[in-house]
Short mmCIF file of C-alpha atoms in Angstrom, two decimals:
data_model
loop_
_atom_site.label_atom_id
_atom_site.label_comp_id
_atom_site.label_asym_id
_atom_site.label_seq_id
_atom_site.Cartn_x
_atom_site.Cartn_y
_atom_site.Cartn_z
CA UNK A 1 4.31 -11.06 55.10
CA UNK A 2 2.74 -8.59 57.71
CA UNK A 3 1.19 -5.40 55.87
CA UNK A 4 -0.78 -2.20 56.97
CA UNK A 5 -4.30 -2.16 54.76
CA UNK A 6 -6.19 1.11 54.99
CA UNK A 7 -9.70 1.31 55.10
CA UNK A 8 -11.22 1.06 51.19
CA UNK A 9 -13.39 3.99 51.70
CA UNK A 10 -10.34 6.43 52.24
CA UNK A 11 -8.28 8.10 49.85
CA UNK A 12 -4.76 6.63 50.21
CA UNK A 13 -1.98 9.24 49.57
CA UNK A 14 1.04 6.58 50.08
CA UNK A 15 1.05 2.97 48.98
CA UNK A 16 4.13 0.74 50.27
CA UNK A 17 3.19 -2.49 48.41
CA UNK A 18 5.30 -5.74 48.60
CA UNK A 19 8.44 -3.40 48.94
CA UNK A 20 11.86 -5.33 49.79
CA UNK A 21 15.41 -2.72 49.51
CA UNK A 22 19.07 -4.98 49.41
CA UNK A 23 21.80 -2.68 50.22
CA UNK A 24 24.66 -4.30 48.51
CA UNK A 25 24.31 -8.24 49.76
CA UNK A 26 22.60 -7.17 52.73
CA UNK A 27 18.84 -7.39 52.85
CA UNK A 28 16.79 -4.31 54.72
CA UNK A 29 13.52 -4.61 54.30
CA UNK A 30 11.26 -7.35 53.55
CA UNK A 31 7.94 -7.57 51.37
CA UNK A 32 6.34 -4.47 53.34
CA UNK A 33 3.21 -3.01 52.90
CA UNK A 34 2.38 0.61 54.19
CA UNK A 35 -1.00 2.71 53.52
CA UNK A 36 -1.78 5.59 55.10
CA UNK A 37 -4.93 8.05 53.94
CA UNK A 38 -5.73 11.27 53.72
CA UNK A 39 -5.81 13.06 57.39
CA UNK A 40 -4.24 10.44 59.28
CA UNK A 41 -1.40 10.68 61.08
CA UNK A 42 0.96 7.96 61.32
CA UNK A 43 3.61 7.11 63.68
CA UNK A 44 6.69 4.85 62.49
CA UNK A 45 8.51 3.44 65.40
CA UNK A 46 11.63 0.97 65.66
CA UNK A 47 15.39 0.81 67.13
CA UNK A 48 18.09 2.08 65.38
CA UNK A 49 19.18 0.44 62.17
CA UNK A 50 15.63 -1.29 62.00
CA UNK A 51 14.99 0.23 58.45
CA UNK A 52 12.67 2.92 59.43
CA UNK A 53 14.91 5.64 57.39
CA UNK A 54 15.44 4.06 54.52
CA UNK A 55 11.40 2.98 54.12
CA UNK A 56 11.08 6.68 54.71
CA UNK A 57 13.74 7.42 51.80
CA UNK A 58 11.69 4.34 49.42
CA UNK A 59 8.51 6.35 49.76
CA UNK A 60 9.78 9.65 48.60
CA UNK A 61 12.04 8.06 45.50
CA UNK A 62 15.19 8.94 47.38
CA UNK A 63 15.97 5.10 47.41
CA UNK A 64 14.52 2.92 44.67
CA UNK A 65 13.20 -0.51 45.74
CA UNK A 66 14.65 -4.00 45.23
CA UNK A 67 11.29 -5.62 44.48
CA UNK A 68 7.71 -4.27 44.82
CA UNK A 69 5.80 -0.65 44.21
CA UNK A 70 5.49 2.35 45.78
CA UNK A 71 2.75 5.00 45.00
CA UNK A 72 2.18 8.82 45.88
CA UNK A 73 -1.81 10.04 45.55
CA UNK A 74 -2.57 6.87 43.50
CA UNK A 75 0.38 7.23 40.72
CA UNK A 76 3.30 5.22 40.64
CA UNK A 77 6.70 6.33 42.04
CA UNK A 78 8.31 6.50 38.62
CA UNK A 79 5.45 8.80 36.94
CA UNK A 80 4.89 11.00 39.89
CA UNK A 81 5.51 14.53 39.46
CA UNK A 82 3.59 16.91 41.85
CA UNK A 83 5.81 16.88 44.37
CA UNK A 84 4.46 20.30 45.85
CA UNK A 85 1.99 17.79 47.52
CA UNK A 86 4.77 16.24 49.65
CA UNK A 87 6.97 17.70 52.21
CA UNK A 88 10.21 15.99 53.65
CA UNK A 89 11.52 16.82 56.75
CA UNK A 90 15.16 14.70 57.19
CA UNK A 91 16.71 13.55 59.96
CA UNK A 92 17.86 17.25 61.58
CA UNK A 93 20.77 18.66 58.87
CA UNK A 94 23.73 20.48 60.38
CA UNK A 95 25.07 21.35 56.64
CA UNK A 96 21.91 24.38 56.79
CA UNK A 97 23.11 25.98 59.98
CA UNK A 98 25.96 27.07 58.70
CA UNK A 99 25.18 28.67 55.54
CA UNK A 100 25.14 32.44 55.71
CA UNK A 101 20.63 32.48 54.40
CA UNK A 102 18.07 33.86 56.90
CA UNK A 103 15.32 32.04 58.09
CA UNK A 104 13.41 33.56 55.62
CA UNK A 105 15.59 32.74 52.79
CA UNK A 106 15.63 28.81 54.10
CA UNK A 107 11.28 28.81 54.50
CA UNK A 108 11.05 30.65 50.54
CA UNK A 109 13.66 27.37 49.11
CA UNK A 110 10.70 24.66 49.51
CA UNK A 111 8.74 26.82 46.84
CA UNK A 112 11.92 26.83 44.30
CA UNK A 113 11.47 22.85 42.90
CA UNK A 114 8.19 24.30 41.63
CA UNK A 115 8.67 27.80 40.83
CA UNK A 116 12.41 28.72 40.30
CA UNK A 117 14.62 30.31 43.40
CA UNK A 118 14.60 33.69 42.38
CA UNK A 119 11.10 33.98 40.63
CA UNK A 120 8.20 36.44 42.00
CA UNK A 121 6.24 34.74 44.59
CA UNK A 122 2.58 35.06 44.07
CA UNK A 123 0.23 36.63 46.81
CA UNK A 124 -0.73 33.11 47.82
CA UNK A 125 2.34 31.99 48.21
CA UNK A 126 3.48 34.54 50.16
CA UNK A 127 0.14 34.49 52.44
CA UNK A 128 1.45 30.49 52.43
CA UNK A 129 4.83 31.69 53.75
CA UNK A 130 3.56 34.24 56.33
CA UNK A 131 0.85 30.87 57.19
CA UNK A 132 3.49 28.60 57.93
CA UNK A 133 6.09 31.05 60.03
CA UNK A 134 3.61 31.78 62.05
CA UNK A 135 2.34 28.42 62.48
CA UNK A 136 6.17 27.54 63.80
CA UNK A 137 6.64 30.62 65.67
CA UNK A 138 8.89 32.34 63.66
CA UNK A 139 7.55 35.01 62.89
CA UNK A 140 10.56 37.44 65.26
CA UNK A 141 13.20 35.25 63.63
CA UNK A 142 12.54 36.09 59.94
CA UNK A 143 15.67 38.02 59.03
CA UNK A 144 17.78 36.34 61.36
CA UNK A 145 20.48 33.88 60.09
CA UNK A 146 19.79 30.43 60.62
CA UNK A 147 23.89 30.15 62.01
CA UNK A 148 22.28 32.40 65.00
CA UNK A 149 19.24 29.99 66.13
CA UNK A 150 18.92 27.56 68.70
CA UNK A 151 18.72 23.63 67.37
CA UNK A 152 15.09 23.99 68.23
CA UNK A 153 14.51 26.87 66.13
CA UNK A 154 16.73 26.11 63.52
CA UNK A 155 14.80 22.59 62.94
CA UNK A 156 11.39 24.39 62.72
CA UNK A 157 12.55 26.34 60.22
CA UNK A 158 13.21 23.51 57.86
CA UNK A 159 9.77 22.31 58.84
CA UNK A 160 8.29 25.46 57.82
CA UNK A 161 10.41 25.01 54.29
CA UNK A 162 8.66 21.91 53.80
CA UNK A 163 5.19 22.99 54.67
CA UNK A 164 5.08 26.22 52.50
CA UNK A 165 4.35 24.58 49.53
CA UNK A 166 0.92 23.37 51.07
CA UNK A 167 1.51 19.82 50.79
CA UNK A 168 -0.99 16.88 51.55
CA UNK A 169 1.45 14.73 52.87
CA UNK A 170 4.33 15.39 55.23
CA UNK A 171 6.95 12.57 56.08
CA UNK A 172 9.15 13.62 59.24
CA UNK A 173 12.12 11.66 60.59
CA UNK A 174 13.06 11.80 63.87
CA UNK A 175 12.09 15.84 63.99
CA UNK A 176 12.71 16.28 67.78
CA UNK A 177 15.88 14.80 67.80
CA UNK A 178 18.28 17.18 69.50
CA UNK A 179 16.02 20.12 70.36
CA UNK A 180 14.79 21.89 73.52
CA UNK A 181 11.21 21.20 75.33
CA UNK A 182 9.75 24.94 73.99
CA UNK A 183 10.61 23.67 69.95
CA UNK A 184 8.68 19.97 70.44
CA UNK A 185 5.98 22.20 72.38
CA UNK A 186 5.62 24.20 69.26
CA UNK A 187 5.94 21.55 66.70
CA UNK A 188 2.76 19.79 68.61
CA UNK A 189 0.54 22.44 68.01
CA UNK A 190 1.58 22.95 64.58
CA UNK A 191 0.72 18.99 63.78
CA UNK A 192 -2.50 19.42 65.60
CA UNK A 193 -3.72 22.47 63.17
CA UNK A 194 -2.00 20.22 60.20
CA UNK A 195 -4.34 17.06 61.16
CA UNK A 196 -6.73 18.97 62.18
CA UNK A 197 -7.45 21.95 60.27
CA UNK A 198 -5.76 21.44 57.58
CA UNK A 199 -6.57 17.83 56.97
CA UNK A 200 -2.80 16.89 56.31
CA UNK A 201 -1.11 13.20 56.14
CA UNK A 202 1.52 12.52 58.54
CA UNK A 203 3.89 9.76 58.52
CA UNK A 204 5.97 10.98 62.05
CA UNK A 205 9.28 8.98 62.18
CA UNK A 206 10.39 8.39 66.48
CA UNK A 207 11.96 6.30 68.51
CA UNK A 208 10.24 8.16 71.70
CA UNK A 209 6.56 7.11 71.64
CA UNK A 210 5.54 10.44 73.89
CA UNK A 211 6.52 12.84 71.03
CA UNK A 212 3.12 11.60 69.35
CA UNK A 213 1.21 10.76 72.30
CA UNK A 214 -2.35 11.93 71.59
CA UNK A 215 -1.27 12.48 68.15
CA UNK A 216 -1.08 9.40 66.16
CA UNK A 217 -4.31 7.63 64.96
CA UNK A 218 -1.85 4.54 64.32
CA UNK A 219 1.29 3.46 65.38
CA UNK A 220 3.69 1.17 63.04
CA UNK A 221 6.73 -0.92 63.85
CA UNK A 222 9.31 -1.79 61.58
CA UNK A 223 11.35 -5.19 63.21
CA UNK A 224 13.64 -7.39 61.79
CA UNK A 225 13.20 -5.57 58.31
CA UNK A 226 9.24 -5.88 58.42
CA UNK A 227 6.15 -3.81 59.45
CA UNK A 228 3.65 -4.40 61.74
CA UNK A 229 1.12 -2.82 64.14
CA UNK A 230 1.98 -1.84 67.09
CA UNK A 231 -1.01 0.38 68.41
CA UNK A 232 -4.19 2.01 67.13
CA UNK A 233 -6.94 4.44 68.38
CA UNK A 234 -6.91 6.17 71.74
CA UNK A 235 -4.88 4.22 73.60
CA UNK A 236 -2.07 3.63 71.19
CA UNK A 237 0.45 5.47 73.44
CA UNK A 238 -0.37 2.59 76.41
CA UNK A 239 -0.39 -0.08 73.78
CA UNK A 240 3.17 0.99 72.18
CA UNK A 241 4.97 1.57 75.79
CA UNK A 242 3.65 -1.65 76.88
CA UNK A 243 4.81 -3.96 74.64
CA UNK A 244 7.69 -6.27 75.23
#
């Protein structure tokens, strides 16, 4: 078995342990082990069909495991309940762009799992959503419809739905698939103030290694079904591109 162990002295906000998914007969993943702490940023690469979704999908409950545990902030899967501390960010979903909701209206549903859709938002979380617009350059687009918006912009707007809520950790799959140079110029900054600033998790789901160039403090593999490391520290751009 080949497993990712995070330093002891770090808080670990997701815990992939011994994890193996079947879909029907067919076997997906294999015993894999994922940490990844506080602050760090973490880049999950592999081809297509490797398994790299549905890991993403085990983590967050969407899929439940064939064998093994998965925990969020140190409580198990099953009992976890604060799920204002994670934001999801799916491969890129054409079902939003065509519902008739401003970009507004799309940023204010991350807050309604904890608070109710048509509840009074509360000064912070409204200095949250005016935070996070911003942050994705929005802030010109907020009563446009999302039907109107480029890919680009349309995509960051779904980011900024699953960062109002403040989270800790943010999973993203595939973000940049699809959208224009200016959007995956804008989404870099905003993950260097999330790292940085703000201290955030990332687990960053791509198959092109120079979306998190300069990024990632660790770079992942899944293979065959299994995880592995594939790069780590400054150079983990050089060490991902140059492997066989």
């Amino acid at each position: 078995m080949l497993s990712e162990v995070a330093p002891p002295t770090a808080r670990q906000v997701l815990e992939v342990d011994d994890v193996s998914f079947t879909y029907g007969r067919t076997p997906i993943l294999h015993q894999v082990s994922l940490c990844v702490d506080e602050g760090e940023f973490v880049a999950v690469v592999g081809a297509n069909g490797s398994g790299k979704t549905t890991l993403m999908k085990l983590a967050l409950g969407l899929l439940r495991a064939t064998a093994g545990h998965v925990r969020l902030f140190g409580t198990d899967l099953g009992a976890f309940g604060d799920w204002g501390k994670v934001g999801y960010v799916p491969q890129r979903a054409t079902a939003m762009s065509a519902l008739p909701v401003s970009v507004d209206e799309v940023v204010q549903s991350g807050l309604a799992a904890g608070t109710g859709l048509f509840r009074r938002r509360s000064p912070e979380q409204r200095q949250r959503l005016e935070h996070v617009v911003d942050l994705l350059g929005l802030t010109g687009d907020r009563r446009s419809r999302i039907s109107e918006l480029s890919g680009g912009q349309q995509q960051r707007a779904l980011i900024a739905r699953a960062l109002v809520t403040a989270p800790r950790l943010l999973i993203m799959d595939e973000p940049t698939a699809g959208v224009d140079a200016d959007a995956r110029g804008v989404l870099r900054e905003s993950l260097e103030h999330l790292v940085n600033v703000e201290g955030m998790a990332v687990v960053y789901v791509s198959h092109d290694p120079e979306a998190f160039a300069g990024l990632a403090h660790r770079v992942v593999e899944v293979e065959g079904g299994r995880v592995h490391t594939a790069g780590q520290g400054p150079d983990v751009l050089a060490e991902v591109a140059s492997a066989p």
